[in-house]
Amino acid sequence: MRSRILNSIILFIFIFTLFTFSPKSIHASSETAIKAINVIGQGVGTLLRGIIQGKVKNLKSAGKMLFWGSVSGYGFYEAKRMIGQGHVTEGVILANIAASVTENTARGDNPFSYLGYTIGPARIQIATPLAGKNKTLFNIQISPRDIIGLVNVLKWSESVSFRNGMIAFEAIESYRGTARGWALGMYPTVVTGVPEHVFYHESIHVVQYIQTMALSPQPLNCLLDKGIEEKKLFNISLMNFNYASLLTKISLNEEDPRLINWHEVEAYALAQE
């Protein structure tokens, strides 16, 4: 019976993925469509991460992951919408809270057991009273991909600053032809002198990256180190790989970003360009 339930859930995820990335759905750039895709997609993605990590034991735990994952998805939508309206700092903070809800729920914990914040290549998670007594108090995950990204973005930028809760960069000219801004993982970069909405656009891409990171299971952590599930005062993990972001990047067609690349469609729509 349990295997039938899990097989049905996986089949539903497969069908949903095909629907989400179909040409018909990605052309719908209204805020209603964007909201729905964030809510439903995050709910299903949270459930999938829970299944991969072996935390879905029955229908009750599956339902919990779908519900809180959907709540997280709504939080991500609101974070992007706020950034598009110029409230970048508030949006980045909300995105990190939403990511924490997904991470905690997929791990089988209380949705608010840990609060995390990602800055550069590091995500810092702090236990709340809801985490229980046998959990790590401070957990730091280091992303090798974002260390590499930092090296690459430094090659093309002229200045760096801490802006709206992120490590941000400015460049004199684009390394991508006519692009006025770009985001490599956690690092929004804009060409000097561009309008503010360009920075909003790239900040939305950073939130999208945080969102996919929250959906990415960390199987190596489970195999090599109990990490956050083991009682420690302080823990550092070097196994934070954003698998979901890599899969998303592979699946997106960048030939016509305004019409085909869903991440670009969302950023253009919410940054009001």
Coordinates of C-alpha atoms in Angstrom, one line a residue:
M1 CA 0.0 0.0 0.0
R2 CA 2.8 2.4 0.9
S3 CA 4.6 1.8 -2.3
R4 CA 1.5 2.4 -4.3
I5 CA 1.0 5.8 -2.5
L6 CA 4.6 6.8 -3.2
N7 CA 4.4 5.7 -6.8
S8 CA 1.2 7.7 -7.3
I9 CA 2.9 10.8 -5.8
I10 CA 6.0 10.4 -8.0
L11 CA 3.7 10.0 -11.1
F12 CA 1.9 13.2 -10.1
I13 CA 5.2 15.1 -9.8
F14 CA 6.3 13.9 -13.2
I15 CA 3.0 15.0 -14.8
F16 CA 3.1 18.3 -13.0
T17 CA 6.7 19.0 -14.2
L18 CA 5.8 18.4 -17.8
F19 CA 2.8 20.7 -17.4
T20 CA 4.8 23.4 -15.6
F21 CA 7.4 23.6 -18.3
S22 CA 5.1 23.2 -21.3
P23 CA 5.1 26.1 -23.8
K24 CA 1.5 27.0 -23.0
S25 CA 2.1 27.5 -19.3
I26 CA 5.3 29.5 -19.5
H27 CA 3.8 32.1 -21.8
A28 CA 1.3 33.0 -19.1
S29 CA 3.1 35.8 -17.3
S30 CA 0.2 37.3 -15.3
E31 CA 0.7 37.6 -11.6
T32 CA -2.1 35.1 -11.0
A33 CA -0.2 32.5 -13.1
I34 CA 3.1 33.3 -11.4
K35 CA 1.5 33.0 -8.0
A36 CA 0.0 29.6 -8.8
I37 CA 3.2 28.2 -10.2
N38 CA 5.1 29.3 -7.1
V39 CA 2.6 27.9 -4.7
I40 CA 1.9 24.6 -6.5
G41 CA 5.5 24.0 -7.6
Q42 CA 7.0 24.7 -4.2
G43 CA 4.5 22.4 -2.6
V44 CA 5.2 19.5 -4.9
G45 CA 8.9 20.2 -4.9
T46 CA 9.0 20.1 -1.1
L47 CA 7.2 16.8 -1.1
L48 CA 9.7 15.4 -3.7
R49 CA 12.6 16.4 -1.5
G50 CA 11.0 14.8 1.5
I51 CA 10.5 11.5 -0.5
I52 CA 14.1 11.5 -1.7
Q53 CA 15.3 12.1 1.9
G54 CA 13.1 9.3 3.2
K55 CA 10.9 11.5 5.4
V56 CA 7.5 10.7 3.8
K57 CA 6.2 7.8 5.9
N58 CA 2.4 8.1 5.2
L59 CA -0.3 10.3 3.8
K60 CA -0.2 12.5 6.8
S61 CA 3.5 13.4 6.4
A62 CA 2.9 13.8 2.6
G63 CA 0.0 16.2 3.2
K64 CA 2.1 18.2 5.7
M65 CA 4.9 18.7 3.1
L66 CA 2.4 19.7 0.4
F67 CA 0.7 22.2 2.6
W68 CA 3.8 23.8 4.1
G69 CA 5.6 23.7 0.8
S70 CA 2.7 25.6 -0.7
V71 CA 2.9 28.2 2.1
S72 CA 6.6 28.5 1.4
G73 CA 5.8 29.0 -2.3
Y74 CA 3.4 31.8 -1.6
G75 CA 6.1 33.4 0.6
F76 CA 8.6 33.2 -2.4
Y77 CA 6.0 34.8 -4.7
E78 CA 5.4 37.7 -2.2
A79 CA 9.2 38.1 -1.8
K80 CA 9.6 38.5 -5.6
R81 CA 6.6 40.8 -5.8
M82 CA 8.0 43.0 -3.0
I83 CA 11.4 43.2 -4.7
G84 CA 9.7 44.2 -8.0
Q85 CA 8.1 47.1 -6.1
G86 CA 11.5 48.3 -4.7
H87 CA 11.3 46.6 -1.3
V88 CA 14.4 44.5 -1.9
T89 CA 15.7 44.0 1.6
E90 CA 12.3 42.9 2.9
G91 CA 11.9 40.6 -0.1
V92 CA 15.3 38.9 0.5
I93 CA 14.5 38.4 4.2
L94 CA 11.1 36.9 3.3
A95 CA 12.6 34.6 0.7
N96 CA 15.1 33.2 3.3
I97 CA 12.2 32.6 5.7
A98 CA 10.3 30.8 3.0
A99 CA 13.3 28.7 2.2
S100 CA 13.6 27.8 5.9
V101 CA 10.0 26.5 5.8
T102 CA 10.7 24.2 2.9
E103 CA 14.0 23.0 4.3
N104 CA 12.6 22.2 7.7
T105 CA 9.4 20.6 6.4
A106 CA 11.2 18.4 3.9
R107 CA 13.5 17.3 6.8
G108 CA 10.5 16.1 8.7
D109 CA 10.8 18.9 11.3
N110 CA 8.6 21.7 12.5
P111 CA 8.3 24.2 9.6
F112 CA 9.9 26.9 11.9
S113 CA 12.5 24.7 13.7
Y114 CA 15.3 26.6 12.0
L115 CA 15.7 30.0 10.5
G116 CA 18.3 30.3 7.8
Y117 CA 19.9 33.1 5.8
T118 CA 22.0 32.8 2.7
I119 CA 24.8 35.3 2.0
G120 CA 27.4 34.5 -0.6
P121 CA 28.4 30.9 -0.5
A122 CA 27.2 30.3 3.0
R123 CA 23.8 29.5 4.5
I124 CA 23.6 30.0 8.2
Q125 CA 20.8 28.2 10.1
I126 CA 19.9 29.0 13.7
A127 CA 17.7 26.7 15.8
T128 CA 14.5 28.1 17.3
P129 CA 12.8 26.7 20.4
L130 CA 10.7 24.6 18.1
A131 CA 13.7 22.6 17.0
G132 CA 13.8 20.5 20.2
K133 CA 16.6 19.7 22.5
N134 CA 18.6 17.3 20.3
K135 CA 19.4 19.5 17.4
T136 CA 22.4 21.5 16.3
L137 CA 22.2 25.1 17.5
F138 CA 24.2 26.7 14.6
N139 CA 24.5 25.0 11.3
I140 CA 26.5 26.5 8.3
Q141 CA 26.3 25.0 4.8
I142 CA 29.0 26.0 2.3
S143 CA 28.1 25.9 -1.4
P144 CA 31.1 25.0 -3.6
R145 CA 29.1 26.3 -6.6
D146 CA 28.8 29.7 -5.1
I147 CA 32.5 29.9 -4.2
I148 CA 33.2 29.3 -7.9
G149 CA 30.5 31.8 -8.8
L150 CA 32.2 34.4 -6.6
V151 CA 35.5 34.0 -8.4
N152 CA 33.8 34.3 -11.8
V153 CA 31.8 37.4 -10.9
L154 CA 34.9 39.1 -9.6
K155 CA 36.5 38.8 -13.0
W156 CA 33.8 41.0 -14.6
S157 CA 33.0 43.5 -11.9
E158 CA 34.6 46.8 -10.8
S159 CA 33.1 47.2 -7.4
V160 CA 31.5 45.2 -4.6
S161 CA 29.1 46.2 -1.9
F162 CA 26.7 44.8 0.7
R163 CA 23.4 45.9 -0.7
N164 CA 19.9 45.0 0.5
G165 CA 21.2 42.0 2.4
M166 CA 23.2 40.6 -0.5
I167 CA 26.8 40.7 -1.8
A168 CA 26.2 42.8 -4.9
F169 CA 28.5 43.9 -7.7
E170 CA 28.7 46.7 -10.4
A171 CA 30.5 46.5 -13.7
I172 CA 31.5 49.2 -16.2
E173 CA 30.4 47.1 -19.2
S174 CA 28.6 43.8 -19.8
Y175 CA 30.4 40.6 -20.4
R176 CA 27.2 39.3 -22.1
G177 CA 26.8 41.7 -25.0
T178 CA 24.0 44.1 -24.4
A179 CA 22.9 42.7 -21.0
R180 CA 22.6 45.5 -18.3
G181 CA 22.6 43.1 -15.4
W182 CA 23.1 39.4 -14.5
A183 CA 23.0 37.2 -11.5
L184 CA 25.5 34.3 -10.9
G185 CA 23.9 32.3 -8.2
M186 CA 23.8 34.6 -5.1
Y187 CA 25.5 37.6 -6.7
P188 CA 23.4 40.2 -8.4
T189 CA 25.5 42.4 -10.8
V190 CA 24.4 45.5 -12.8
V191 CA 26.2 47.8 -15.2
T192 CA 26.9 51.2 -13.6
G193 CA 24.2 53.8 -14.3
V194 CA 21.4 51.5 -15.3
P195 CA 17.8 52.1 -13.9
E196 CA 16.9 50.7 -10.5
H197 CA 14.5 48.1 -12.0
V198 CA 17.5 46.3 -13.5
F199 CA 18.8 45.6 -10.0
Y200 CA 15.3 44.5 -8.9
H201 CA 15.2 42.1 -11.8
E202 CA 18.6 40.5 -10.9
S203 CA 17.5 40.4 -7.2
I204 CA 14.5 38.3 -8.2
H205 CA 16.9 35.9 -9.9
V206 CA 18.8 35.6 -6.6
V207 CA 15.5 34.7 -4.9
Q208 CA 14.8 32.1 -7.6
Y209 CA 18.2 30.6 -6.8
I210 CA 17.4 30.5 -3.1
Q211 CA 14.1 28.9 -3.9
T212 CA 15.7 26.1 -5.9
M213 CA 18.4 25.6 -3.3
A214 CA 15.6 25.0 -0.7
L215 CA 14.2 22.3 -3.0
S216 CA 17.5 20.5 -3.4
P217 CA 18.0 17.4 -1.3
Q218 CA 21.4 16.9 0.2
P219 CA 21.9 13.1 0.0
L220 CA 25.6 13.3 0.7
N221 CA 25.0 15.0 4.0
C222 CA 22.6 12.2 4.9
L223 CA 25.2 9.6 4.1
L224 CA 28.4 11.2 5.5
D225 CA 27.2 13.3 8.4
K226 CA 23.9 13.6 10.4
G227 CA 24.7 17.3 10.6
I228 CA 21.7 19.3 11.7
E229 CA 19.9 16.2 13.0
E230 CA 22.7 15.5 15.5
K231 CA 23.0 17.4 18.8
K232 CA 25.9 19.8 18.4
L233 CA 26.5 23.4 19.3
F234 CA 28.0 24.2 15.9
N235 CA 28.2 22.3 12.6
I236 CA 29.7 23.1 9.2
S237 CA 28.7 21.2 6.1
L238 CA 30.5 21.4 2.8
M239 CA 27.9 19.5 0.9
N240 CA 25.3 22.1 -0.2
F241 CA 24.7 21.5 -3.9
N242 CA 21.9 23.3 -5.7
Y243 CA 20.8 20.3 -7.8
A244 CA 17.4 21.9 -8.6
S245 CA 19.0 25.0 -10.0
L246 CA 21.2 22.9 -12.3
L247 CA 18.3 20.9 -13.6
T248 CA 16.2 24.0 -14.1
K249 CA 19.0 25.7 -16.0
I250 CA 19.3 22.6 -18.3
S251 CA 15.6 22.6 -19.0
L252 CA 15.3 26.3 -19.8
N253 CA 15.8 27.6 -23.3
E254 CA 17.6 30.9 -23.3
E255 CA 17.3 31.8 -27.0
D256 CA 14.3 34.1 -26.3
P257 CA 14.3 34.8 -22.6
R258 CA 11.3 37.0 -22.5
L259 CA 9.1 34.3 -24.0
I260 CA 10.6 30.9 -23.2
N261 CA 12.8 31.1 -20.1
W262 CA 10.3 30.9 -17.2
H263 CA 12.7 32.5 -14.8
E264 CA 13.1 35.5 -17.1
V265 CA 9.4 35.7 -17.7
E266 CA 8.8 35.9 -14.0
A267 CA 11.5 38.5 -13.4
Y268 CA 10.4 40.7 -16.3
A269 CA 6.8 40.6 -15.1
L270 CA 7.4 41.3 -11.4
A271 CA 10.1 43.9 -11.9
Q272 CA 7.6 45.8 -14.1
E273 CA 9.9 46.2 -17.1

